[in-house]
Amino acid sequence: MSHAIPSTPRYTTLAEIPKAPRYLLALQSGDTEVARQLLQRLPYETRLWQPEEAAADVSQLNTLLQACHPGTHLCISGDETFIWNCRNQAQAAGLLDAEMSLIKAADGRQAYCVHCSQLQPISQDDEVTCQHCGVQLTIREHFSKRLGAYMGVCLNADQPYGER
Amino acid sequence: MSPSPIQVTVSRIESLTPVIKEFTLTAQDRALPGFSPGSHIQLQLPTPSRTLKNAYSLLSDPADLSCYRIAVRLQESSRGGSRYLHERVREGDHLQITPPANLFAPSSRAQHHILIAGGIGITPFMAYRTEMLRQGISHELHYAYTGGLTHAYVEALQPAPNGQVTTYDSRRGERMSIEQILSGQPLGAQVYICGPERLLQAVQQTAADLGWPEARLHWEAFAAPEPGQPFQVHLARQDKTLAVGADESLLEALEASEIDLPNLCRGGVCGQCVTPYLSGQVEHRDNYLPPSDQSRALMPCVSRGACNSTLVLDL
């Protein structure tokens, strides 16, 4: 395992969730052990948003956020794609990073291909083929919080194009 | 290391209240540099005993670079800077200032800005408000003052659209309810405080009680250094010993000996003048250094040595 670089995302454990007057919980679908523990740990009045599909429309979260006031702490639990989509939605609504706990509960992640600018779900492998332009990509450690994705760059400089 | 000073002419002095005067500063030889709301300048004041450098917020329109305007409250217990400005400086006088620096800029992430001013603390918000009105940025201003004494900009801020400006005159018993101000705010709200220490502490306490993280609060806490006991300082690398007077800061004593350290706020918040020391007792008075660094560094703009031991600086 290499050292974490500054852009490596950091996730919190359940024990690290700070005290707050009110909580909002965004939970990715899929019955995980983490979700059960979270529901147990947070107060009864916690508002819950749990979309049915794994790739949810996070703008629904915005409706809940618009009714919140400072003093609300948002816990987001799911895979990295879900976490960062929710986090960016919450940030746009005015929530600060200090007011969010990001709990990684599943392995799903996505990559951004720097050659064709497309986002795509990827496995945990660090070498993949871009689903859009076909270039063989190496998945770099560099993570974009804005995109919620790891950077994918051409693996082999002698073959900077897809095989068709 | 320090930016080159700008020569200005005091083109206008206006008494706004018995204790607050507004000074308009106009450039002599070159255009004034641009600034953002919340910026301050350092004004060099050649008082009879020594040259003071005091920081003042710019209150004029950031889009108007024909002049800078500052407002100065006469401080009874000051080291002479405000008294000098009030009693000695005349229209037509020449002064030196530093280019503007900003330690109190509005957050680019905030969607609604809550400005809380106490007395002379209104000055940075005058520039904020001009800019926010121009750009149509959502904000509200709460301005507490003492009628007949520190009401400098009450009239200038009226009339304002509903709810944008609320004034509180302590002479009339009008009290600011910080809890009411902070309650029911949208998620995009951030707070800015400029005023006396007790106002800052009251807002910090209420915000903490409501569960607001510190990152939602911004404040301007710098003030002129407080006097203390005289002490001795030894510069280890230059093998030189200086005496620091009771009403002089360590930074001023170093500058008087032509040792120039970078500095912006001269009030213990910006961190520019951080200086390592090797031995001696230090009275830390800044809001910058974490306790873990206080055993080897100090902020000479406000912090002092103790009178019974020599402070040894790594300079």
Coordinates of C-alpha atoms in Angstrom, one line a residue:
Chain A
M1 CA 0.0 0.0 0.0
S2 CA 1.4 3.3 -1.0
H3 CA 1.3 6.4 1.2
A4 CA -1.9 8.6 1.1
I5 CA -1.5 11.6 -1.1
P6 CA -3.2 14.9 -0.2
S7 CA -6.2 14.3 -2.4
T8 CA -6.9 10.8 -1.0
P9 CA -10.4 10.9 0.5
R10 CA -10.7 10.4 4.2
Y11 CA -13.7 8.6 5.7
T12 CA -14.8 8.5 9.3
T13 CA -15.8 5.7 11.6
L14 CA -19.1 5.6 13.4
A15 CA -17.4 6.5 16.6
E16 CA -16.0 9.7 15.1
I17 CA -19.4 11.2 14.3
P18 CA -19.5 14.5 16.2
K19 CA -22.3 15.6 18.6
A20 CA -24.9 17.8 16.9
P21 CA -28.4 19.1 17.8
R22 CA -29.9 17.4 14.7
Y23 CA -28.9 14.8 12.2
L24 CA -29.8 14.0 8.6
L25 CA -28.8 10.6 7.3
A26 CA -28.3 9.8 3.7
L27 CA -28.1 6.0 3.3
Q28 CA -27.4 4.2 0.1
S29 CA -29.8 1.3 -0.7
G30 CA -28.6 -2.2 0.3
D31 CA -28.9 -3.6 3.7
T32 CA -25.5 -3.3 5.2
E33 CA -24.2 -3.8 8.7
V34 CA -23.0 -0.2 8.8
A35 CA -26.4 1.1 8.1
R36 CA -27.9 -0.9 10.9
Q37 CA -25.3 0.4 13.3
L38 CA -25.8 4.0 12.1
L39 CA -29.5 3.9 12.7
Q40 CA -28.9 2.5 16.1
R41 CA -26.3 5.1 17.0
L42 CA -28.1 8.3 15.8
P43 CA -31.0 9.8 17.7
Y44 CA -34.6 8.6 17.0
E45 CA -35.6 12.0 15.4
T46 CA -32.9 11.7 12.8
R47 CA -34.3 12.4 9.3
L48 CA -33.5 9.6 6.9
W49 CA -33.1 9.7 3.1
Q50 CA -32.7 6.3 1.6
P51 CA -33.3 6.1 -2.1
E52 CA -34.4 2.8 -3.5
E53 CA -31.9 2.6 -6.3
A54 CA -28.1 2.3 -5.7
A55 CA -27.5 5.0 -8.3
A56 CA -29.9 7.5 -6.8
D57 CA -31.0 10.9 -7.9
V58 CA -29.3 13.0 -5.2
S59 CA -31.2 16.1 -6.1
Q60 CA -34.0 14.5 -3.9
L61 CA -31.6 15.1 -1.0
N62 CA -31.6 18.8 -1.8
T63 CA -35.3 19.0 -0.9
L64 CA -34.6 17.8 2.6
L65 CA -31.5 20.0 2.9
Q66 CA -33.5 23.1 2.0
A67 CA -35.6 22.6 5.1
C68 CA -32.5 22.4 7.4
H69 CA -30.7 25.0 9.4
P70 CA -27.1 25.3 10.6
G71 CA -26.6 22.9 13.5
T72 CA -27.6 20.0 11.3
H73 CA -25.0 17.3 10.8
L74 CA -25.3 15.1 7.7
C75 CA -24.1 11.5 7.8
I76 CA -23.6 9.9 4.4
S77 CA -23.1 6.1 4.2
G78 CA -22.6 4.2 1.0
D79 CA -20.0 3.6 -1.7
E80 CA -17.6 6.4 -2.8
T81 CA -19.8 7.4 -5.7
F82 CA -22.9 7.8 -3.6
I83 CA -20.9 9.6 -0.8
W84 CA -19.4 12.2 -3.0
N85 CA -22.6 12.8 -5.0
C86 CA -24.4 13.5 -1.7
R87 CA -21.5 15.5 -0.3
N88 CA -21.4 17.8 -3.3
Q89 CA -25.2 18.3 -3.2
A90 CA -25.0 19.2 0.5
Q91 CA -22.1 21.5 -0.1
A92 CA -24.0 23.3 -2.8
A93 CA -26.9 23.7 -0.3
G94 CA -24.4 25.4 2.1
L95 CA -23.3 22.6 4.4
L96 CA -19.6 22.7 5.4
D97 CA -17.3 19.7 5.4
A98 CA -17.1 20.0 9.2
E99 CA -20.9 19.4 9.2
M100 CA -20.7 16.1 7.4
S101 CA -19.5 12.6 8.3
L102 CA -18.6 10.4 5.3
I103 CA -18.8 6.7 6.1
K104 CA -17.6 4.3 3.4
A105 CA -19.8 1.2 3.6
A106 CA -19.3 -0.4 0.2
D107 CA -16.5 -0.7 -2.5
G108 CA -18.2 0.9 -5.5
R109 CA -16.1 3.7 -7.1
Q110 CA -15.8 5.6 -10.3
A111 CA -13.1 6.8 -12.6
Y112 CA -12.7 9.9 -14.8
C113 CA -11.0 9.2 -18.1
V114 CA -8.8 12.2 -18.9
H115 CA -8.9 11.3 -22.6
C116 CA -12.6 11.4 -23.2
S117 CA -13.7 13.2 -20.0
Q118 CA -16.3 10.5 -19.2
L119 CA -17.1 9.2 -15.7
Q120 CA -17.7 5.5 -15.3
P121 CA -18.0 3.0 -12.5
I122 CA -14.9 0.8 -12.1
S123 CA -13.8 -2.2 -10.1
Q124 CA -11.0 -2.1 -7.5
D125 CA -8.5 -3.0 -10.2
D126 CA -5.9 -0.3 -11.0
E127 CA -6.0 -1.1 -14.7
V128 CA -9.2 -0.9 -16.7
T129 CA -10.4 -0.2 -20.2
C130 CA -12.3 3.1 -20.6
Q131 CA -15.9 2.1 -21.4
H132 CA -16.3 5.2 -23.6
C133 CA -13.1 5.6 -25.7
G134 CA -11.5 2.2 -25.2
V135 CA -8.1 3.5 -24.0
Q136 CA -6.4 1.2 -21.5
L137 CA -6.3 3.2 -18.3
T138 CA -4.2 3.1 -15.2
I139 CA -6.2 4.3 -12.2
R140 CA -4.2 6.9 -10.3
E141 CA -4.5 7.5 -6.6
H142 CA -5.5 11.1 -7.3
F143 CA -9.1 11.7 -6.3
S144 CA -11.4 14.6 -7.4
K145 CA -13.8 15.5 -4.7
R146 CA -15.8 17.6 -7.1
L147 CA -16.3 14.7 -9.5
G148 CA -16.2 12.0 -6.8
A149 CA -13.8 10.0 -9.0
Y150 CA -10.3 8.7 -9.4
M151 CA -8.2 9.9 -12.3
G152 CA -7.7 7.4 -15.2
V153 CA -4.8 8.0 -17.6
C154 CA -3.4 6.1 -20.5
L155 CA -1.6 3.0 -19.3
N156 CA 0.6 2.6 -22.4
A157 CA 2.1 5.6 -24.1
D158 CA 2.7 3.6 -27.2
Q159 CA -1.0 2.9 -27.5
P160 CA -2.9 6.1 -26.7
Y161 CA -6.1 5.0 -28.3
G162 CA -8.7 2.3 -28.0
E163 CA -8.7 -1.0 -30.0
R164 CA -11.6 -1.1 -32.3
Chain B
M1 CA 10.3 41.6 2.3
S2 CA 7.7 44.3 3.3
P3 CA 5.7 45.8 0.5
S4 CA 6.8 49.3 -0.4
P5 CA 4.8 52.1 1.4
I6 CA 2.4 54.4 -0.4
Q7 CA 2.5 58.2 0.2
V8 CA -1.0 59.6 0.7
T9 CA -2.5 63.0 1.5
V10 CA -5.2 63.4 4.1
S11 CA -7.6 65.2 1.8
R12 CA -10.6 65.3 4.2
I13 CA -11.3 64.9 7.9
E14 CA -14.8 64.6 9.2
S15 CA -16.0 64.4 12.8
L16 CA -18.7 61.8 12.7
T17 CA -19.3 61.6 16.5
P18 CA -17.5 63.1 19.5
V19 CA -15.1 60.1 19.4
I20 CA -15.0 59.0 15.8
K21 CA -13.4 60.8 12.9
E22 CA -13.3 59.7 9.3
F23 CA -10.2 60.3 7.2
T24 CA -10.0 60.4 3.4
L25 CA -6.6 59.4 2.0
T26 CA -5.7 60.3 -1.5
A27 CA -2.7 59.1 -3.4
Q28 CA 0.1 61.5 -4.2
D29 CA 2.3 59.9 -6.9
R30 CA 0.6 56.8 -8.1
A31 CA -2.9 55.2 -8.3
L32 CA -4.1 53.4 -5.2
P33 CA -4.1 49.6 -5.4
G34 CA -7.4 47.8 -5.6
F35 CA -8.8 46.0 -2.6
S36 CA -11.5 43.6 -1.6
P37 CA -14.1 44.1 1.2
G38 CA -12.6 43.5 4.6
S39 CA -9.1 44.8 3.7
H40 CA -7.1 46.9 6.0
I41 CA -4.1 49.2 5.7
Q42 CA -1.3 50.0 8.1
L43 CA -1.0 53.7 8.8
Q44 CA 2.4 55.0 9.9
L45 CA 2.0 57.6 12.6
P46 CA 5.0 59.7 13.5
T47 CA 4.0 60.4 17.1
P48 CA 6.4 62.6 19.1
S49 CA 7.9 59.6 21.0
R50 CA 8.1 57.1 18.1
T51 CA 6.5 55.9 14.9
L52 CA 3.5 53.7 15.4
K53 CA 2.0 51.5 12.7
N54 CA -1.7 51.0 13.3
A55 CA -4.0 48.8 11.2
Y56 CA -7.4 50.3 10.0
S57 CA -10.1 48.7 7.9
L58 CA -11.0 50.4 4.6
L59 CA -14.6 51.4 4.7
S60 CA -14.8 53.0 1.3
D61 CA -16.2 51.5 -1.9
P62 CA -13.8 48.9 -3.2
A63 CA -14.6 50.0 -6.7
D64 CA -13.5 53.6 -6.1
L65 CA -9.7 53.8 -6.1
S66 CA -9.6 57.6 -6.1
C67 CA -9.3 57.5 -2.3
Y68 CA -9.3 55.2 0.7
R69 CA -11.5 56.1 3.7
I70 CA -10.9 54.9 7.3
A71 CA -12.6 55.7 10.5
V72 CA -10.8 56.0 13.8
R73 CA -12.2 55.9 17.3
L74 CA -10.3 57.9 19.9
Q75 CA -9.1 55.3 22.4
E76 CA -8.7 56.6 26.0
S77 CA -6.2 53.9 27.0
S78 CA -4.3 53.7 23.7
R79 CA -0.6 54.1 23.1
G80 CA -1.2 57.4 21.3
G81 CA -2.0 56.4 17.7
S82 CA -5.7 57.3 17.7
R83 CA -5.0 60.4 19.8
Y84 CA -2.4 61.5 17.3
L85 CA -4.8 61.0 14.4
H86 CA -7.6 62.9 16.2
E87 CA -5.5 65.8 17.6
R88 CA -2.5 66.3 15.4
V89 CA -3.3 65.2 11.9
R90 CA -4.7 68.0 9.7
E91 CA -6.2 68.1 6.2
G92 CA -3.4 68.4 3.7
D93 CA -0.9 66.4 5.8
H94 CA 1.1 63.6 4.2
L95 CA 1.1 60.1 5.7
Q96 CA 2.6 56.7 4.7
I97 CA 0.4 53.6 4.4
T98 CA 1.0 50.0 3.4
P99 CA -0.9 48.5 0.4
P100 CA -4.2 46.9 1.5
A101 CA -4.1 43.3 2.8
N102 CA -7.2 41.2 3.6
L103 CA -7.5 39.0 6.7
F104 CA -11.3 39.3 6.8
A105 CA -12.7 38.5 3.3
P106 CA -16.2 37.3 2.8
S107 CA -16.4 33.6 2.2
S108 CA -17.0 32.6 -1.4
R109 CA -19.0 29.6 -0.3
A110 CA -21.6 31.5 1.8
Q111 CA -25.0 32.1 0.3
H112 CA -26.2 34.5 3.0
H113 CA -23.9 36.7 4.9
I114 CA -24.8 37.8 8.5
L115 CA -22.7 40.9 9.5
I116 CA -22.6 41.8 13.2
A117 CA -20.9 45.0 14.1
G118 CA -20.3 46.7 17.5
G119 CA -19.4 50.4 17.5
I120 CA -16.3 51.2 15.4
G121 CA -16.4 47.6 14.2
I122 CA -18.8 48.8 11.5
T123 CA -15.9 49.9 9.3
P124 CA -15.1 46.7 7.3
F125 CA -18.9 46.1 6.8
M126 CA -19.3 49.5 5.1
A127 CA -17.1 48.1 2.3
Y128 CA -18.8 44.7 2.5
R129 CA -22.3 46.2 2.1
T130 CA -21.3 48.4 -0.8
E131 CA -19.9 45.4 -2.7
M132 CA -22.8 43.1 -1.7
L133 CA -25.4 45.6 -2.8
R134 CA -23.6 46.0 -6.1
Q135 CA -23.4 42.3 -6.7
G136 CA -26.8 41.5 -5.3
I137 CA -25.4 39.2 -2.6
S138 CA -27.8 38.2 0.1
H139 CA -26.8 39.7 3.5
E140 CA -28.1 41.3 6.7
L141 CA -26.3 43.7 8.9
H142 CA -26.8 44.1 12.7
Y143 CA -25.1 47.2 14.1
A144 CA -24.9 47.9 17.8
Y145 CA -23.7 51.3 19.0
T146 CA -24.0 53.9 21.7
G147 CA -26.2 56.8 20.6
G148 CA -24.4 60.1 20.7
L149 CA -21.0 58.4 21.0
T150 CA -20.4 55.6 18.4
H151 CA -23.3 56.0 16.0
A152 CA -21.0 57.0 13.1
Y153 CA -22.7 55.3 10.2
V154 CA -26.3 54.8 11.4
E155 CA -27.6 57.5 9.0
A156 CA -25.4 56.5 6.1
L157 CA -26.9 53.0 6.3
Q158 CA -30.5 54.2 6.1
P159 CA -32.8 53.7 4.4
A160 CA -32.2 50.0 3.7
P161 CA -34.6 47.4 2.3
N162 CA -36.6 45.5 4.9
G163 CA -34.5 43.5 7.3
Q164 CA -31.2 44.2 5.6
V165 CA -30.0 46.6 8.3
T166 CA -31.0 46.5 12.0
T167 CA -29.5 49.0 14.4
Y168 CA -29.4 48.7 18.2
D169 CA -28.8 51.8 20.3
S170 CA -27.7 50.9 23.8
R171 CA -28.6 54.3 25.1
R172 CA -32.2 53.5 24.2
G173 CA -31.9 50.0 25.7
E174 CA -32.1 48.3 22.4
R175 CA -30.4 44.9 22.8
M176 CA -29.2 42.6 20.0
S177 CA -30.5 39.1 20.5
I178 CA -27.8 36.9 19.0
E179 CA -29.9 33.8 19.4
Q180 CA -32.7 35.3 17.4
I181 CA -30.4 36.5 14.7
L182 CA -28.8 33.0 14.3
S183 CA -32.0 31.0 14.6
G184 CA -33.8 29.9 11.5
Q185 CA -31.0 30.8 9.2
P186 CA -30.5 28.8 5.9
L187 CA -27.8 26.2 5.5
G188 CA -25.8 28.6 3.4
A189 CA -25.5 31.3 6.2
Q190 CA -22.1 32.4 7.6
V191 CA -21.5 35.0 10.2
Y192 CA -18.9 37.9 10.4
I193 CA -18.2 39.7 13.6
C194 CA -16.3 42.9 14.1
G195 CA -16.4 44.7 17.4
P196 CA -15.4 44.4 21.1
E197 CA -14.2 41.1 22.5
R198 CA -17.4 40.6 24.5
L199 CA -19.5 40.8 21.4
L200 CA -17.3 38.2 19.7
Q201 CA -17.5 35.9 22.7
A202 CA -21.2 36.2 22.9
V203 CA -21.7 35.3 19.2
Q204 CA -19.2 32.4 19.5
Q205 CA -21.0 31.1 22.6
T206 CA -24.5 31.3 21.0
A207 CA -23.3 29.8 17.8
A208 CA -21.7 26.9 19.7
D209 CA -24.9 26.4 21.6
L210 CA -26.9 26.1 18.4
G211 CA -24.4 23.6 17.0
W212 CA -22.8 25.9 14.4
P213 CA -19.2 24.8 13.7
E214 CA -16.4 27.4 14.0
A215 CA -16.0 27.4 10.2
R216 CA -19.3 29.3 9.9
L217 CA -17.9 32.2 12.0
H218 CA -15.4 34.8 10.8
W219 CA -14.1 37.6 12.9
E220 CA -11.7 40.4 12.9
A221 CA -10.1 40.4 16.3
F222 CA -7.0 42.5 15.9
A223 CA -6.4 45.5 18.0
A224 CA -3.4 47.6 18.9
P225 CA -1.0 45.8 21.2
E226 CA -1.6 46.3 24.9
P227 CA 1.1 47.7 27.0
G228 CA 3.0 45.6 29.6
Q229 CA 6.2 45.5 31.6
P230 CA 9.5 46.6 30.1
F231 CA 11.8 43.7 29.3
Q232 CA 15.1 42.9 27.7
V233 CA 15.6 41.0 24.5
H234 CA 18.8 39.4 23.2
L235 CA 19.2 38.6 19.5
A236 CA 21.4 35.5 19.5
R237 CA 22.6 35.6 15.9
Q238 CA 23.4 39.3 15.8
D239 CA 24.7 39.3 19.4
K240 CA 22.7 42.4 20.2
T241 CA 20.6 43.3 23.2
L242 CA 17.6 45.7 23.1
A243 CA 15.3 47.1 25.7
V244 CA 11.6 47.0 25.1
G245 CA 9.6 49.8 26.8
A246 CA 6.3 49.3 28.6
D247 CA 4.1 50.9 26.0
E248 CA 6.1 49.5 23.0
S249 CA 5.7 46.2 21.3
L250 CA 8.6 43.8 20.7
L251 CA 7.9 44.2 16.9
E252 CA 8.2 48.0 17.3
A253 CA 11.4 47.7 19.3
L254 CA 12.9 45.4 16.6
E255 CA 11.8 47.8 13.8
A256 CA 13.3 50.7 15.7
S257 CA 16.6 48.8 15.5
E258 CA 16.1 48.3 11.8
I259 CA 15.2 44.7 12.1
D260 CA 12.3 44.3 9.7
L261 CA 10.0 41.3 10.1
P262 CA 7.1 40.6 7.7
N263 CA 3.8 41.7 9.3
L264 CA 0.2 42.4 8.3
C265 CA -2.1 42.7 11.2
R266 CA 0.1 43.8 14.1
G267 CA -2.5 42.3 16.3
G268 CA -1.6 38.7 16.8
V269 CA -3.8 37.0 14.2
C270 CA -2.2 36.8 10.8
G271 CA 0.9 34.8 11.7
Q272 CA 3.3 36.8 9.5
C273 CA 5.7 38.0 12.2
V274 CA 6.2 34.6 13.9
T275 CA 9.7 34.5 15.4
P276 CA 11.6 31.6 17.0
Y277 CA 13.1 32.1 20.4
L278 CA 15.7 30.1 22.3
S279 CA 15.1 30.9 25.9
G280 CA 13.3 33.2 28.3
Q281 CA 9.8 33.5 29.6
V282 CA 7.1 34.6 27.1
E283 CA 3.7 36.1 27.8
H284 CA 1.8 34.9 24.7
R285 CA -1.0 37.3 23.8
D286 CA -1.8 36.2 20.2
N287 CA -4.6 34.3 18.7
Y288 CA -2.4 32.5 16.2
L289 CA 0.1 30.1 17.7
P290 CA -1.2 26.7 18.8
P291 CA 0.0 25.9 22.3
S292 CA 2.3 23.2 20.9
D293 CA 4.4 25.9 19.2
Q294 CA 4.5 28.3 22.1
S295 CA 7.6 26.8 23.6
R296 CA 9.7 27.8 20.6
A297 CA 8.0 30.6 18.8
L298 CA 6.2 33.9 19.6
M299 CA 4.4 36.7 17.8
P300 CA 6.4 39.9 18.5
C301 CA 3.5 42.2 17.4
V302 CA 1.6 41.5 20.7
S303 CA 3.5 39.0 22.8
R304 CA 6.1 40.1 25.4
G305 CA 9.0 38.8 27.5
A306 CA 8.8 38.8 31.2
C307 CA 10.6 41.6 33.1
N308 CA 12.7 39.4 35.3
S309 CA 14.4 37.4 32.5
T310 CA 16.0 38.1 29.2
L311 CA 14.2 36.8 26.1
V312 CA 16.6 35.3 23.6
L313 CA 15.4 35.4 20.0
D314 CA 16.8 33.3 17.2
L315 CA 17.5 36.4 15.1

